[in-house]
């Protein structure tokens, strides 16, 4: 695909800090904050519902649309779909086309890199 270099660059991103991919133990750390715990669990439940819908679409996709090795391993496919959802949330933007009013979506990974790395002052540390 002509997008392969772009996707390869995206695959280098560490998404482990996103609640969608947290382990149950990591989520449990929020149990002392009922509101935070509920918000993260609601978000994760919504993500799992979306992953379920995407899994159904993958199963019924035309032959060759989804790599065979992913179709053969539903756990791996679900993991890849979660990764994709994290990227959409982290670097995706939605805008309205002023002429047609249609919704337009795009990936802006460089903006996410700037957001995560640029600081006016050094972060506070507790050393």
mmCIF file of C-alpha atoms in Angstrom, residues 11-122:
data_model
loop_
_atom_site.group_PDB
_atom_site.id
_atom_site.type_symbol
_atom_site.label_atom_id
_atom_site.label_comp_id
_atom_site.label_asym_id
_atom_site.label_seq_id
_atom_site.Cartn_x
_atom_site.Cartn_y
_atom_site.Cartn_z
ATOM 1 C CA UNK A 11 3.279 1.440 14.754
ATOM 2 C CA UNK A 12 6.362 2.765 16.536
ATOM 3 C CA UNK A 13 4.208 4.847 18.865
ATOM 4 C CA UNK A 14 3.970 3.624 22.433
ATOM 5 C CA UNK A 15 0.270 3.627 23.312
ATOM 6 C CA UNK A 16 0.619 1.872 26.683
ATOM 7 C CA UNK A 17 -0.333 5.031 28.608
ATOM 8 C CA UNK A 18 -3.849 5.030 27.116
ATOM 9 C CA UNK A 19 -6.642 3.559 29.301
ATOM 10 C CA UNK A 20 -7.983 1.425 26.440
ATOM 11 C CA UNK A 21 -4.892 -0.792 26.636
ATOM 12 C CA UNK A 22 -4.397 -0.759 30.408
ATOM 13 C CA UNK A 23 -4.431 -4.052 32.271
ATOM 14 C CA UNK A 24 -7.121 -4.729 34.878
ATOM 15 C CA UNK A 25 -4.467 -4.204 37.545
ATOM 16 C CA UNK A 26 -3.595 -0.764 36.161
ATOM 17 C CA UNK A 27 -7.267 0.232 36.105
ATOM 18 C CA UNK A 28 -7.619 -0.984 39.690
ATOM 19 C CA UNK A 29 -5.201 1.748 40.800
ATOM 20 C CA UNK A 30 -8.019 4.218 40.130
ATOM 21 C CA UNK A 31 -10.414 2.480 42.515
ATOM 22 C CA UNK A 32 -9.679 5.087 45.200
ATOM 23 C CA UNK A 33 -11.269 7.670 42.902
ATOM 24 C CA UNK A 34 -14.811 6.440 42.162
ATOM 25 C CA UNK A 35 -15.364 9.068 39.454
ATOM 26 C CA UNK A 36 -12.066 8.346 37.717
ATOM 27 C CA UNK A 37 -12.545 4.597 38.031
ATOM 28 C CA UNK A 38 -16.045 4.820 36.551
ATOM 29 C CA UNK A 39 -14.957 7.148 33.733
ATOM 30 C CA UNK A 40 -12.084 4.886 32.693
ATOM 31 C CA UNK A 41 -14.236 1.756 32.885
ATOM 32 C CA UNK A 42 -16.993 3.421 30.840
ATOM 33 C CA UNK A 43 -14.423 4.477 28.246
ATOM 34 C CA UNK A 44 -12.945 0.976 28.122
ATOM 35 C CA UNK A 45 -16.418 -0.583 27.782
ATOM 36 C CA UNK A 46 -17.216 1.747 24.892
ATOM 37 C CA UNK A 47 -13.901 0.824 23.245
ATOM 38 C CA UNK A 48 -14.608 -2.906 23.654
ATOM 39 C CA UNK A 49 -18.025 -2.422 22.050
ATOM 40 C CA UNK A 50 -16.337 -0.688 19.114
ATOM 41 C CA UNK A 51 -13.719 -3.458 18.895
ATOM 42 C CA UNK A 52 -16.547 -6.019 18.818
ATOM 43 C CA UNK A 53 -18.193 -4.199 15.923
ATOM 44 C CA UNK A 54 -14.891 -3.956 14.067
ATOM 45 C CA UNK A 55 -14.256 -7.678 14.630
ATOM 46 C CA UNK A 56 -17.626 -8.446 13.015
ATOM 47 C CA UNK A 57 -16.751 -6.231 10.058
ATOM 48 C CA UNK A 58 -13.339 -7.910 9.742
ATOM 49 C CA UNK A 59 -14.938 -11.374 9.686
ATOM 50 C CA UNK A 60 -17.324 -10.371 6.901
ATOM 51 C CA UNK A 61 -14.809 -8.293 4.915
ATOM 52 C CA UNK A 62 -13.968 -9.325 1.356
ATOM 53 C CA UNK A 63 -11.182 -11.877 1.038
ATOM 54 C CA UNK A 64 -7.783 -10.214 1.326
ATOM 55 C CA UNK A 65 -9.061 -7.084 3.081
ATOM 56 C CA UNK A 66 -7.817 -8.380 6.442
ATOM 57 C CA UNK A 67 -4.528 -10.311 6.600
ATOM 58 C CA UNK A 68 -5.079 -14.071 7.011
ATOM 59 C CA UNK A 69 -2.852 -14.283 10.082
ATOM 60 C CA UNK A 70 -5.053 -11.727 11.856
ATOM 61 C CA UNK A 71 -8.275 -13.499 10.918
ATOM 62 C CA UNK A 72 -6.777 -16.734 12.264
ATOM 63 C CA UNK A 73 -5.941 -15.140 15.635
ATOM 64 C CA UNK A 74 -8.896 -13.146 16.941
ATOM 65 C CA UNK A 75 -7.013 -12.142 20.114
ATOM 66 C CA UNK A 76 -4.240 -10.562 18.044
ATOM 67 C CA UNK A 77 -6.784 -8.926 15.738
ATOM 68 C CA UNK A 78 -8.631 -7.425 18.727
ATOM 69 C CA UNK A 79 -5.307 -6.152 20.105
ATOM 70 C CA UNK A 80 -4.511 -4.487 16.765
ATOM 71 C CA UNK A 81 -7.982 -2.931 16.675
ATOM 72 C CA UNK A 82 -7.534 -1.527 20.198
ATOM 73 C CA UNK A 83 -4.205 -0.052 19.079
ATOM 74 C CA UNK A 84 -5.973 1.563 16.107
ATOM 75 C CA UNK A 85 -8.678 3.024 18.373
ATOM 76 C CA UNK A 86 -6.015 4.530 20.623
ATOM 77 C CA UNK A 87 -4.389 6.168 17.603
ATOM 78 C CA UNK A 88 -7.700 7.537 16.360
ATOM 79 C CA UNK A 89 -8.319 9.076 19.775
ATOM 80 C CA UNK A 90 -4.754 10.340 20.193
ATOM 81 C CA UNK A 91 -3.973 11.754 16.762
ATOM 82 C CA UNK A 92 -7.299 11.880 14.937
ATOM 83 C CA UNK A 93 -9.161 15.101 14.374
ATOM 84 C CA UNK A 94 -12.632 15.726 12.986
ATOM 85 C CA UNK A 95 -13.643 18.894 11.205
ATOM 86 C CA UNK A 96 -16.639 20.097 9.294
ATOM 87 C CA UNK A 97 -16.194 21.002 5.632
ATOM 88 C CA UNK A 98 -17.410 24.631 5.497
ATOM 89 C CA UNK A 99 -18.748 24.234 1.959
ATOM 90 C CA UNK A 100 -20.607 20.936 2.183
ATOM 91 C CA UNK A 101 -21.086 20.612 5.930
ATOM 92 C CA UNK A 102 -19.739 17.061 5.685
ATOM 93 C CA UNK A 103 -17.631 15.698 8.497
ATOM 94 C CA UNK A 104 -13.980 15.170 7.572
ATOM 95 C CA UNK A 105 -11.575 13.059 9.607
ATOM 96 C CA UNK A 106 -7.787 13.059 9.440
ATOM 97 C CA UNK A 107 -4.725 11.796 11.277
ATOM 98 C CA UNK A 108 -2.326 14.441 12.529
ATOM 99 C CA UNK A 109 0.399 12.413 14.287
ATOM 100 C CA UNK A 110 2.874 15.280 14.229
ATOM 101 C CA UNK A 111 0.469 17.383 16.292
ATOM 102 C CA UNK A 112 0.345 14.634 18.907
ATOM 103 C CA UNK A 113 4.139 14.530 18.989
ATOM 104 C CA UNK A 114 4.258 18.281 19.575
ATOM 105 C CA UNK A 115 1.557 18.069 22.265
ATOM 106 C CA UNK A 116 3.422 15.360 24.110
ATOM 107 C CA UNK A 117 6.949 16.713 23.842
ATOM 108 C CA UNK A 118 6.758 20.513 23.893
ATOM 109 C CA UNK A 119 6.826 22.234 27.275
ATOM 110 C CA UNK A 120 7.358 25.871 28.131
ATOM 111 C CA UNK A 121 9.076 24.906 31.353
ATOM 112 C CA UNK A 122 10.541 21.652 32.653
#
